[in-house]
Structure formats: structure tokens, C-alpha cells
Coordinates of C-alpha atoms and ligand atoms in Angstrom, one line a residue:
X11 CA 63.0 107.7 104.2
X12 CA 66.3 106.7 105.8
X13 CA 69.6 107.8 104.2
X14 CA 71.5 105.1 102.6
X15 CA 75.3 105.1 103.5
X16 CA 77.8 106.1 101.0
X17 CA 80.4 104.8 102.7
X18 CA 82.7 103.1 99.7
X19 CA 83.5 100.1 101.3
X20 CA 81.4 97.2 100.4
X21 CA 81.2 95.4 103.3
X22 CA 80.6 98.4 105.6
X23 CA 78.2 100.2 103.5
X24 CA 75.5 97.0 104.1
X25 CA 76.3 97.3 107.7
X26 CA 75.9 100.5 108.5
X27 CA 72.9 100.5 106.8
X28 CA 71.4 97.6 108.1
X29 CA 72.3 98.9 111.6
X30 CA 70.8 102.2 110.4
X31 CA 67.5 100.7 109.7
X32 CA 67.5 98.4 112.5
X33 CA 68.5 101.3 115.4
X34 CA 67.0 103.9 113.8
X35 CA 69.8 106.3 112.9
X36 CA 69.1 110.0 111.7
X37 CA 70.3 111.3 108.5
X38 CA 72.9 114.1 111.0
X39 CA 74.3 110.8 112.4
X40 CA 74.9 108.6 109.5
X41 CA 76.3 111.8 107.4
X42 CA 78.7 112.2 110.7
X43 CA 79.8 108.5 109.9
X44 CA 79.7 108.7 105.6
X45 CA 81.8 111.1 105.5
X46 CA 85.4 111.8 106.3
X47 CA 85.8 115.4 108.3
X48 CA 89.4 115.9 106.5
X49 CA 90.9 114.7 103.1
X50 CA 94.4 115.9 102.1
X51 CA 95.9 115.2 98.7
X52 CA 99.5 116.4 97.9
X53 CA 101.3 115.7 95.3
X54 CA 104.4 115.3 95.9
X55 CA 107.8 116.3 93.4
X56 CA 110.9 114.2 94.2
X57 CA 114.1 114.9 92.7
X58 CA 115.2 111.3 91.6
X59 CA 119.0 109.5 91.2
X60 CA 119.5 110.6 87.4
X61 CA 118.4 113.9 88.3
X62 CA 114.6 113.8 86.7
X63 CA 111.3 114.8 88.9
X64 CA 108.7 112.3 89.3
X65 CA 105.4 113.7 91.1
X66 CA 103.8 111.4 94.2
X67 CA 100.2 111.6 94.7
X68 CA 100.0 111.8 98.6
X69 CA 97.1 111.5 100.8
X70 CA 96.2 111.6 104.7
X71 CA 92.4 111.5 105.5
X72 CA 91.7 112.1 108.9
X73 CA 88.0 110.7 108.9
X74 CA 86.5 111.6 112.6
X75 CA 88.3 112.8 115.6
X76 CA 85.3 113.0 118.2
X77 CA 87.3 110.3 119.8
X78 CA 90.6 111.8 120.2
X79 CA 93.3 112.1 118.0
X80 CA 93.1 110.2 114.7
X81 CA 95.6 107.7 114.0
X82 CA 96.6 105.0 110.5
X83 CA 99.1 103.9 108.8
X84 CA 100.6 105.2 105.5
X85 CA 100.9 102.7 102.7
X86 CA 102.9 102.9 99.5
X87 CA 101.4 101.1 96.8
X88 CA 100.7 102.0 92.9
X89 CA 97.2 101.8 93.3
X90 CA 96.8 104.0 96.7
X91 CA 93.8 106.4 95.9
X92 CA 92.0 108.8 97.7
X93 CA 88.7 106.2 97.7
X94 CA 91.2 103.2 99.1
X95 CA 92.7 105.6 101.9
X96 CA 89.1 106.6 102.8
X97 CA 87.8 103.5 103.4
X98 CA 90.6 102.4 105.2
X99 CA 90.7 105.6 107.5
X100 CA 87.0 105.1 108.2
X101 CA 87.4 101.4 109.3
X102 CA 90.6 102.6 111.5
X103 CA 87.4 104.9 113.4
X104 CA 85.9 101.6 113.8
X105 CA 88.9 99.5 115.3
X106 CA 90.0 102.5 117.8
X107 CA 86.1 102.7 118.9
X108 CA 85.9 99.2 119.5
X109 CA 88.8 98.2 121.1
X110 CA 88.2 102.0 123.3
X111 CA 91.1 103.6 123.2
X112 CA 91.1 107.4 122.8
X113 CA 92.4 107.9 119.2
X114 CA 90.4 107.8 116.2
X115 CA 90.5 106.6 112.7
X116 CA 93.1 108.1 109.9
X117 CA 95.1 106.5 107.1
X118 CA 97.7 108.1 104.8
X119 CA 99.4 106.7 101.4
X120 CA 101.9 107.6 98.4
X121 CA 100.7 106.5 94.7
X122 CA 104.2 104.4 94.0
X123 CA 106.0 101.6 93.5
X124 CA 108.7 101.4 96.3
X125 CA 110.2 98.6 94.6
X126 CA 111.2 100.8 91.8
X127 CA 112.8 103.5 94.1
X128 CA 116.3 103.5 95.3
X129 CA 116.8 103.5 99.0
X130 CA 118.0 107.0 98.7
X131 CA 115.0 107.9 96.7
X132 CA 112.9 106.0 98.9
X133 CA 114.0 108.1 102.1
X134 CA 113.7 111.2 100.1
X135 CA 109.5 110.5 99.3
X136 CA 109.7 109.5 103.5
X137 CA 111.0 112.7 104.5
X138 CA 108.8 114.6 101.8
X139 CA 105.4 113.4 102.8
X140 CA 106.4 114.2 106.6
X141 CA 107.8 117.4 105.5
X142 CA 103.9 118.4 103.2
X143 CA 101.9 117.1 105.8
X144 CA 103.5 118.4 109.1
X145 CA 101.2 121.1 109.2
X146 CA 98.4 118.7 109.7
X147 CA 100.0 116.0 112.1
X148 CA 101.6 115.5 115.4
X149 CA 101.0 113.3 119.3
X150 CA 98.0 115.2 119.8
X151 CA 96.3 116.0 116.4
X152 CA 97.2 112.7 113.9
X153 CA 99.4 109.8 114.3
X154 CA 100.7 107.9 111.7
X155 CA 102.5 104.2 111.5
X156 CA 103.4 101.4 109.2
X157 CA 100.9 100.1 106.6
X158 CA 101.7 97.8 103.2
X159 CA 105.7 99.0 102.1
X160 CA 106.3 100.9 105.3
X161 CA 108.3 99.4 108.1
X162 CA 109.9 100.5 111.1
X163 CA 112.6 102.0 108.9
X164 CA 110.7 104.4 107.2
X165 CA 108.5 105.6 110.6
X166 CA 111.9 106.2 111.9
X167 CA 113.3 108.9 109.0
X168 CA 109.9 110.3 109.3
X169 CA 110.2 111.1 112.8
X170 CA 113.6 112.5 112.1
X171 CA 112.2 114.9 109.6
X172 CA 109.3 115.6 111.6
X173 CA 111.9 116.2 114.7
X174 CA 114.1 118.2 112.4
X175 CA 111.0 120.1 111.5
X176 CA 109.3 121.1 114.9
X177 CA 113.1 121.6 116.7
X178 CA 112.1 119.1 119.0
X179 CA 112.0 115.4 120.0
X180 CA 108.1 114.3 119.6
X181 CA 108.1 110.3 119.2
X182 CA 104.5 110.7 119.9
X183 CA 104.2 111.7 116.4
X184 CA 104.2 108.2 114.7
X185 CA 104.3 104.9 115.5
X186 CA 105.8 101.6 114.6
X187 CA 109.4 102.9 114.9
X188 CA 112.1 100.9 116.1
X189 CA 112.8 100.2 119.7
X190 CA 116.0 102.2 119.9
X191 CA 114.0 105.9 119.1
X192 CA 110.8 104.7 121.0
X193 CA 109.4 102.3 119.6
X194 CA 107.2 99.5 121.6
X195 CA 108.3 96.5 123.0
X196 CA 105.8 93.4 121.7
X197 CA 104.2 95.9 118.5
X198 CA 105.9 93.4 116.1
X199 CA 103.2 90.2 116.6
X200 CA 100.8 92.8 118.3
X201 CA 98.2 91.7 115.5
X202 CA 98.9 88.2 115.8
X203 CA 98.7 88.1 119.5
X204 CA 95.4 90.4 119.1
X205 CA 93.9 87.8 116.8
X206 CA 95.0 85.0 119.1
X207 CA 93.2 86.8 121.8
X208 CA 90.4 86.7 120.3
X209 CA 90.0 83.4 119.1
X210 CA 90.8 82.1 122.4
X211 CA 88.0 84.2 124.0
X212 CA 85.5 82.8 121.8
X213 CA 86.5 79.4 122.1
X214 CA 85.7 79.8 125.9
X215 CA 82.8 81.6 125.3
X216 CA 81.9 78.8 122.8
X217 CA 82.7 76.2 125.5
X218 CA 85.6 74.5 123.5
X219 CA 89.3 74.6 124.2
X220 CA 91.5 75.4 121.6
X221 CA 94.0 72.4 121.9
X222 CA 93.7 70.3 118.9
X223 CA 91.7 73.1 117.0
X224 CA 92.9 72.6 113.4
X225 CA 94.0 75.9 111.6
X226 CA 94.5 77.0 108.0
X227 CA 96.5 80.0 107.7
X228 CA 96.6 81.9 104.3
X229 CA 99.9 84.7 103.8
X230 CA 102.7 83.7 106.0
X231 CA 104.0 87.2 106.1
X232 CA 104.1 89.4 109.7
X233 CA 100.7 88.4 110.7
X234 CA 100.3 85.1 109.6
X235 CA 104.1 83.8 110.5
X236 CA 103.8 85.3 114.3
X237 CA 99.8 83.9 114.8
X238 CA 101.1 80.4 113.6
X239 CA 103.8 80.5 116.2
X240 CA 101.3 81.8 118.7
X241 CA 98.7 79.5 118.7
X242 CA 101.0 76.5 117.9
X243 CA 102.9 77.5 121.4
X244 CA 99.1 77.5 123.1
X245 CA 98.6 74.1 121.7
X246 CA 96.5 74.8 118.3
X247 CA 97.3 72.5 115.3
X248 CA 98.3 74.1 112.1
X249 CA 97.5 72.0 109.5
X250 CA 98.3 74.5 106.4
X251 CA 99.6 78.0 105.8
X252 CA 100.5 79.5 102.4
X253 CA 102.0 82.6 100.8
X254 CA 101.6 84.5 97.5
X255 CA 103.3 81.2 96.0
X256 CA 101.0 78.4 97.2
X257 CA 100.8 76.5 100.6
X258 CA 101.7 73.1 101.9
X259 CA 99.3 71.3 104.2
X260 CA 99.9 68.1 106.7
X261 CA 97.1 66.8 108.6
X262 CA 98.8 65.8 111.4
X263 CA 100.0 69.4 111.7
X264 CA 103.2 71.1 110.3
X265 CA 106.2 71.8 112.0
X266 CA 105.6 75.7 112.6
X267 CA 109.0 75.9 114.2
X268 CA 110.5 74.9 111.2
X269 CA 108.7 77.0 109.0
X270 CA 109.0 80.4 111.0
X271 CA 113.0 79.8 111.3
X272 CA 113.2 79.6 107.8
X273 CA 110.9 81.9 106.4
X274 CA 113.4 84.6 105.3
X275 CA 114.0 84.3 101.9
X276 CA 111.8 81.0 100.9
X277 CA 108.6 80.7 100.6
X278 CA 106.3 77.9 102.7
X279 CA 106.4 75.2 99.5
X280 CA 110.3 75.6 99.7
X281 CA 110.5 75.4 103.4
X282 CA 108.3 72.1 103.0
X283 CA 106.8 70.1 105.8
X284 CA 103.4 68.8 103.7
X285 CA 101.9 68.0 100.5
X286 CA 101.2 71.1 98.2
X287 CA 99.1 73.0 97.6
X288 CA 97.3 76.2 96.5
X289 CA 95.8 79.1 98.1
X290 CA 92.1 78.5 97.2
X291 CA 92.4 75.3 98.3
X292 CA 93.7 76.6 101.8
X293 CA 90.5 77.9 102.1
X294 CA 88.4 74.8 101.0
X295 CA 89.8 72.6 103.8
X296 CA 88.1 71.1 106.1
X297 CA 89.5 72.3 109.4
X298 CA 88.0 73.8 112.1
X299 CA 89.4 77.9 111.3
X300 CA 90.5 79.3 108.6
X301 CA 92.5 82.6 108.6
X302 CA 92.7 84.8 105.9
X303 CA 95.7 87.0 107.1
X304 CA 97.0 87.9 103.3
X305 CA 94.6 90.2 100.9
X306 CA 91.1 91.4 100.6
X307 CA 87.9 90.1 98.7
X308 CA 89.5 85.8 99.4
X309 CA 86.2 84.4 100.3
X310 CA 83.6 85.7 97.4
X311 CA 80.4 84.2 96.5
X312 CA 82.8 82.2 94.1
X313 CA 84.0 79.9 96.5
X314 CA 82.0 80.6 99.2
X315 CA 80.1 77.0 99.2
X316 CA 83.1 75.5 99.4
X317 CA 84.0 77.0 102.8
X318 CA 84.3 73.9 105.3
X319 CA 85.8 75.7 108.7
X320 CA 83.3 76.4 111.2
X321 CA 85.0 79.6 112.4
X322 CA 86.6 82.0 109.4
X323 CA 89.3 84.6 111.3
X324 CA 89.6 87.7 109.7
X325 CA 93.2 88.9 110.0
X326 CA 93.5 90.8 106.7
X327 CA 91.5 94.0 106.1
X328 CA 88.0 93.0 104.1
X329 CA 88.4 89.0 103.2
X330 CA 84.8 88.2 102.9
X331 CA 83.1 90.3 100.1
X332 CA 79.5 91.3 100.9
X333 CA 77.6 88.3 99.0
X334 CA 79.7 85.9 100.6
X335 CA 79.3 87.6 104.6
X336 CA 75.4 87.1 103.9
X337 CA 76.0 83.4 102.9
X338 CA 78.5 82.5 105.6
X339 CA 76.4 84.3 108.4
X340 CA 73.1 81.9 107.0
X341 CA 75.2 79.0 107.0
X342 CA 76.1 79.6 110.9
X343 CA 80.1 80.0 110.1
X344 CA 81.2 82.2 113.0
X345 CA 83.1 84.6 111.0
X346 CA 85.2 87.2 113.8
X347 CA 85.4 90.3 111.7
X348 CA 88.5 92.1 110.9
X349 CA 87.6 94.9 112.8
X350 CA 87.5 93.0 116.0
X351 CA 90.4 90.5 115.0
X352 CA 93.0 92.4 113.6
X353 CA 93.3 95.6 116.1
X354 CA 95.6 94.0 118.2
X355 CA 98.2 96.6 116.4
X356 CA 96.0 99.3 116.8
X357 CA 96.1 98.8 120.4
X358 CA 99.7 98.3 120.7
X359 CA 100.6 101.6 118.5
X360 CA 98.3 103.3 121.0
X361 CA 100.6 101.7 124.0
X362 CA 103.5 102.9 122.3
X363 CA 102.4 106.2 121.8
X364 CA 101.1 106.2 125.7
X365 CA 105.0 105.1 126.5
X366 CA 106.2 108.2 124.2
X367 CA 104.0 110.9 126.0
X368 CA 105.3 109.8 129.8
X369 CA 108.9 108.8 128.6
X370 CA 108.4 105.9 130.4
X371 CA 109.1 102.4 129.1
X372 CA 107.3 99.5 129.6
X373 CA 108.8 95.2 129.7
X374 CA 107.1 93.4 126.5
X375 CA 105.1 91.4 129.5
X376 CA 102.9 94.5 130.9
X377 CA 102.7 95.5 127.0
X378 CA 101.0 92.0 126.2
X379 CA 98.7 92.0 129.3
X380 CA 97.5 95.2 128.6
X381 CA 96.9 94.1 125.1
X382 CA 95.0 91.1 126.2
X383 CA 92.5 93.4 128.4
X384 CA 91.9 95.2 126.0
X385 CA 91.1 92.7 123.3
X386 CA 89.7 90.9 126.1
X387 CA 87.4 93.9 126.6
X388 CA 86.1 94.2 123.4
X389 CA 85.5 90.6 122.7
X390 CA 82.7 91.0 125.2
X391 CA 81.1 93.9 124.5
X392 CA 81.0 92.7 121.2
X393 CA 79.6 88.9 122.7
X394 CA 76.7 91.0 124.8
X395 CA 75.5 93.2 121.5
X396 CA 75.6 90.0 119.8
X397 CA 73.9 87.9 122.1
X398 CA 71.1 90.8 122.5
X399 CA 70.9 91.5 118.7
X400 CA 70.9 87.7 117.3
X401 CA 73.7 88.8 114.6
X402 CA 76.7 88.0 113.7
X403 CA 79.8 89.6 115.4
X404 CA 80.5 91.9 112.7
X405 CA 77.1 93.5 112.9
X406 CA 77.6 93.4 116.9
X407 CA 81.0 94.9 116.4
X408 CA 79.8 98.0 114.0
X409 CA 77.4 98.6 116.3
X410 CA 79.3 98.9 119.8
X411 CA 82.0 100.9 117.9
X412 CA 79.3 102.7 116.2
X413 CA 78.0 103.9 119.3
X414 CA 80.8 105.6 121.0
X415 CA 81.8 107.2 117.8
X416 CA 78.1 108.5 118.0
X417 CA 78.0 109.3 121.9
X418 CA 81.5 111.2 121.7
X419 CA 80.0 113.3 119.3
X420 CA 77.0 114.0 121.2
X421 CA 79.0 115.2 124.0
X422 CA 80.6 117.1 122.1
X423 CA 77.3 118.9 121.2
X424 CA 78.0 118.0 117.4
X425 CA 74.8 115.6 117.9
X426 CA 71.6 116.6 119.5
X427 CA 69.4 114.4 120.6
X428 CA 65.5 115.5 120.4
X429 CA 63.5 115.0 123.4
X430 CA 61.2 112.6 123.3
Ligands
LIG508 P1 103.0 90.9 104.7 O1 103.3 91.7 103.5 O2 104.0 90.8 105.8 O3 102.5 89.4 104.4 C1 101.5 89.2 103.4 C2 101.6 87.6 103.1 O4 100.5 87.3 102.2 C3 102.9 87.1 102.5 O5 103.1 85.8 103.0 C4 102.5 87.1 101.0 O6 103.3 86.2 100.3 C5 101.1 86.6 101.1 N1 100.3 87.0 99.9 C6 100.4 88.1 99.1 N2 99.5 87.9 98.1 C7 98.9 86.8 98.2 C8 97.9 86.1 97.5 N3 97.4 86.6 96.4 N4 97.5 84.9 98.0 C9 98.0 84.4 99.1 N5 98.9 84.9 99.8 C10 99.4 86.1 99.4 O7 101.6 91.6 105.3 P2 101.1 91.5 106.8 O8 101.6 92.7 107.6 O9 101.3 90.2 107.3 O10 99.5 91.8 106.6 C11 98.7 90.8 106.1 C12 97.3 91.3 106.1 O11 96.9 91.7 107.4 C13 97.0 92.5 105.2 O12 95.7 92.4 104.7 C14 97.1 93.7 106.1 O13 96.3 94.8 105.7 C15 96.4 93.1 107.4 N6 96.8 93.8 108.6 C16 98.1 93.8 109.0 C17 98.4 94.5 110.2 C18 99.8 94.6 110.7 O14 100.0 95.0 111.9 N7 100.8 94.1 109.9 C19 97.3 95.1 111.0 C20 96.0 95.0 110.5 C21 95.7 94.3 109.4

């Protein structure tokens, strides 16, 4: 009988193991993709302002490496655990595979509240995790970067320690930092402009045109503000967006200028521009796509009969719980998985640590056109699986990233393949 996956994830548990039944996958190469090759957990003492110690829990999984060097952000959030971090490193294999670059899948965290910390407190946890998990990082072993409370602020006292650490400069080390220590031009809307990529390509590949297209946009943080602007300048109409507040929608479209200049400090309800209201109604509209780009688990099988949009564009990690993927896929909604729509960052933290190891520089332009190959690229190798295997485009996704994780690995000699 066929291993089941233990992968913890939901979502990719049913898919790899529908993709192990369906190709045939021995137990040696779904155990290479259950399980994570490294899991580090630190826990971490700070010395805080009124002189107590608080102790971090810390963790960097670095889940396969057959690829290259692994690479995912660290997050800071009270409910980062090692099964979160896991899960999160293991779909970072599957972005890096699919969108072929030569890195593979890692993710690190810190068990804390960084809106309780001081900045001087906050720096202090920064340079500490660097500082206990130096030993197992660096350009050409694992990469770090920004994830949920990490900013280009923190990847830059990070690379200070790590530089203070090693006695010399390494920008490769981490990603994410800002432009003036080597950061990359056009990594700030590299995730919208990904997404936008790859909507566009299946519109063509769909034979439609995306003027006109009607867009609900839920979270109009960094990846929803920048992917409104986007495809409003290419001619989309957004009709809605919304934030952890609520959202405003206009069905002659909303004035995205408007609401990107004034989105510091107010949320979309304050900035105005349509009629309110909330965020599960966002989703319930009747537009053409609707992109998640805020948390996990928004489409469930709760609402997921009310789900109008033909096309649903996964720009958070894990929107569509399992129950609901199964309904939508039924249905026929095209749903373009997160895997696939949100690695536009992914590719662009991989162009910035290209720029880092040759000290050479790119102009946001080149940057942006060698996203769009890229994301170009994958979009159809993930169109031909799908169009061979009758699936939807996450199944086609897992499986072309799927298989160069597996073929690196046989190349390596890890895998052998039997003789027929
Ligand atoms: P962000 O913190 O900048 O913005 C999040 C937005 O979602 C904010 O507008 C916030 O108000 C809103 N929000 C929070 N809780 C909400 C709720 N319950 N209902 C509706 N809206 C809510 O984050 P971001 O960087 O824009 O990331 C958004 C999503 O995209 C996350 O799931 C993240 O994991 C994923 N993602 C981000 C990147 C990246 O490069 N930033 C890359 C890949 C995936």
C-alpha cells in the first residue's frame, strides 16, 4: 500500500497524495518530500529594558536542499511553532522548484509579540537569532528574508551581526534589505507584480484580455496595495479591496490612486471611494477575480457556495482550505494557487541575492523583465501539466515542482531508480 503524506499542511497533504497515487510515488520519495532534512529550535534569552530575561523560542527549518541552497523568511509572531515554520519551509521547496531557480525551501520564526518589544529590544532578538543560528546560515548554505513583523529594517541589523560575526561583508546572507546595503531594486511589489504576471498569462492563455476584468482585492497591505496599482495601471477594474477593518466597494471601479496615496495610516473605509462593506462580503461579489492577498483558511466550505468570481487569485499563503479547493475545482472556478501566484518575491530575493554574489547591480527594469520570464516560465509549465493531467493548476503546479525536487535528488544519487 502507498504511504500517506504527513505533511501538516492541509492543503498539501491531499495533493501530494493524490499526485502520489496518481504517478505512482515510492515510499523513499514521498518520505524525501514529508519530511524536513533540518529542524533547529533555540530558544533564545534576551536581556530586556527593565533589566528582566524573557526566553524566545526560535526556529529555522531548512526542509530540502537537493536544489541548492535553501532559502524563507523569518516571521515574528506569538503563535510561530515549529509545525507552522515546517509547513511554510516545505511550501518555500515548492515555490523555488516551480518558478526554477536554484535555491530551495527554508523558513525561520521567533515565538513573540514584536509589538510588545521596544525598538531597542526588538534589535537585540534580531541580532540574537543571527548571532544562534550563524552556524547554520550563510549565501551558499541558507538565506533568510522578511516574513510577517520583519521588514527591511530588521534583514539589515541581521546582516550587520552576521557581518560583525564572519569579519566580512556577505550581503548574500539575507534578503529583503534595504537598497543602500544591497538590497534589490523592484523586491518591494515583486509579489504583486508576480501575481499580476500571472494573471495576465492566463487571461491570454484563456483567450480574454484583462481590460475591464473586475477585481476584488481582500488586505490592502504590501501585496494587495501594489497589485491594485498594478493591474489598475494595465487597465483592470478594481471594484473592492478591504483590510483587517472592512472594505468599500464601487462598481464602476474605485479610485486606486486615491486609495494607495493615502493608505498610511487609514484604513480603505476611511480613505473612502464606495459603499461599505465587509470582508466576507469581498469575497461573495460577483466579479470576475477575487484575490485573497490577507490571511489563510478565507474561502472554507463555510462560504464556499457563495463564491461568485470565475477566477480566485491566491496571493496569501493557504486561502482555500481543503473542503473548499475540492468544491471550487468541481465548480470550474480557476483558482491559480499560491504556490504559482505569490513567488514573484521568491524570485526577486533570488535576483537580489544573484546581484550580491557578482557585486553587480541591476536598473529595477532588467529586474522586472527577468521576473516576468520567470513567472512567465512557470505559468507554462504549469499550463502543459495541466492541460495533460485534466487538473487544476494547483495539482499541475505540485506536480512540475514536485518533479525537479525529485530529479535533483536522483542526481544526486539520494534516489535510485529501479530498472525496469
Ligand atoms: P501586510 O501585513 O502588509 O498586509 C496584510 C493586509 O491584510 C493588511 O491590509 C491587513 O489589514 C489585512 N488583514 C489582516 N487581517 C485581516 C483579516 N482578518 N481580514 C481581512 N484583511 C485582513 O502583509 P503582506 O505582506 O501584504 O502579505 C499578505 C499575504 O500575502 C500574507 O498571507 C503573506 O503570507 C502573503 N505573502 C506575502 C509575500 C510578500 O512578499 N509580502 C510573499 C508571499 C506571500
Amino acid at each position: 500500500m502507498q504511504e500517506k503524506s504527513e505533511v501538516v499542511c492541509e492543503v498539501c497533504k491531499l495533493q501530494l497524495d493524490k499526485i502520489a497515487e496518481a504517478r505512482h510515488l515510492t515510499e523513499l520519495e514521498l518520505k524525501v518530500l514529508n519530511q524536513p532534512k533540518r529542524v533547529i529550535n533555540i530558544n533564545i534569552p534576551i536581556i530586556m529594558d527593565d533589566g528582566s530575561t524573557r526566553i524566545f523560542p526560535a526556529y529555522r527549518v531548512q526542509y530540502n536542499d537537493a536544489r541548492g541552497p535553501t532559502k524563507g523568511g523569518i516571521r515574528f509572531h506569538p503563535k510561530v511553532n515549529k509545525k507552522e515554520i515546517n509547513e511554510l519551509a516545505f511550501l518555500m521547496s515548492l515555490k523555488c522548484a516551480l518558478v526554477d531557480i536554484p535555491l530551495s525551501g527554508g523558513k525561520g520564526g521567533v515565538q513573540v509579540n514584536p509589538r510588545e518589544l521596544s525598538e531597542g529590544e526588538l534589535q537585540r532578538l534580531s541580532r540574537a537569532y543571527i548571532r544562534e543560528f550563524a552556524p547554520f546560515i550563510g549565501p551558499d548554505r541558507d538565506i533568510p528574508a522578511p516574513d510577517v513583523n520583519t521588514n527591511p529594517k530588521v534583514m539589515g541589523w541581521m546582516l550587520d551581526e552576521y557581518e560583525k560575526i564572519t569579519g566580512k561583508k556577505a550581503p548574500g546572507v539575507i534578503t529583503g534589505k534595504p537598497l543602500t546595503i544591497g538590497g534589490s531594486r523592484g523586491r518591494l511589489y515583486s509579489t504583486s507584480l508576480g501575481g499580476a504576471i500571472i494573471l495576465g498569462e492566463y487571461m491570454k492563455s484563456a483567450g480574454k484580455g484583462g481590460k475591464g476584468t473586475t477585481v476584488a482585492i481582500q488586505g490592502f497591505g504590501n501585496v494587495g496595495s501594489h497589485l491594485a496599482r498594478i493591474l489598475d495601471e494595465w487597465g483592470y477594474k478594481i471594484v473592492a479591496v478591504s483590510d483587517s477593518k472592512g472594505g468599500i466597494y464601487n462598481k464602476s471601479g474605485l479610485d486606486v490612486k486615491k486609495l494607495v496615496k493615502e493608505n498610511d495610516g487609514k484604513n480603505v473605509q476611511e480613505i473612502g471611494g464606495g459603499e461599505k462593506i465587509s470582508n466576507e462580503e469581498l469575497l461573495e461579489l460577483g466579479v470576475d477575480v477575487v484575490v485573497p492577498a490577507a490571511i489563510e483558511n478565507v474561502i472554507n466550505i463555510k462560504n464556499m457556495k457563495n463564491i461568485r468570481a470565475k477566477i480566485v487569485l491566491e496571493m496569501a499563503n493557504g486561502p482555500v482550505t481543503t473542503g473548499a479547493d475540492d468544491y471550487l475545482e468541481e465548480k470550474g472556478v480557476v483558482v491559480l494557487p499560491d504556490i504559482l501566484a505569490n513567488s514573484g518575491g521568491v524570485v526577486v530575493s533570488y535576483l537580489e541575492w544573484v546581484q550580491n554574489q557578482c557585486n553587480y547591480y541591476w536598473k529595477e527594469d532588467e529586474v522586472n523583465r527577468k521576473l516576468e520570464e520567470y513567472m512567465g516560465h512557470a505559468f507554462a509549465e504549469t499550463e502543459k501539466v495541466r492541460a495533460e493531467a485534466k487538473g487544476s493548476y494547483r495539482r499541475a503546479a505540485y506536480i512540475v515542482a514536485i518533479k525537479r525536487i525529485l530529479k535533483a535528488e536522483e542526481d544526486r544519487g539520494i534516489i535510485v531508480k529501479k530498472k525496469a
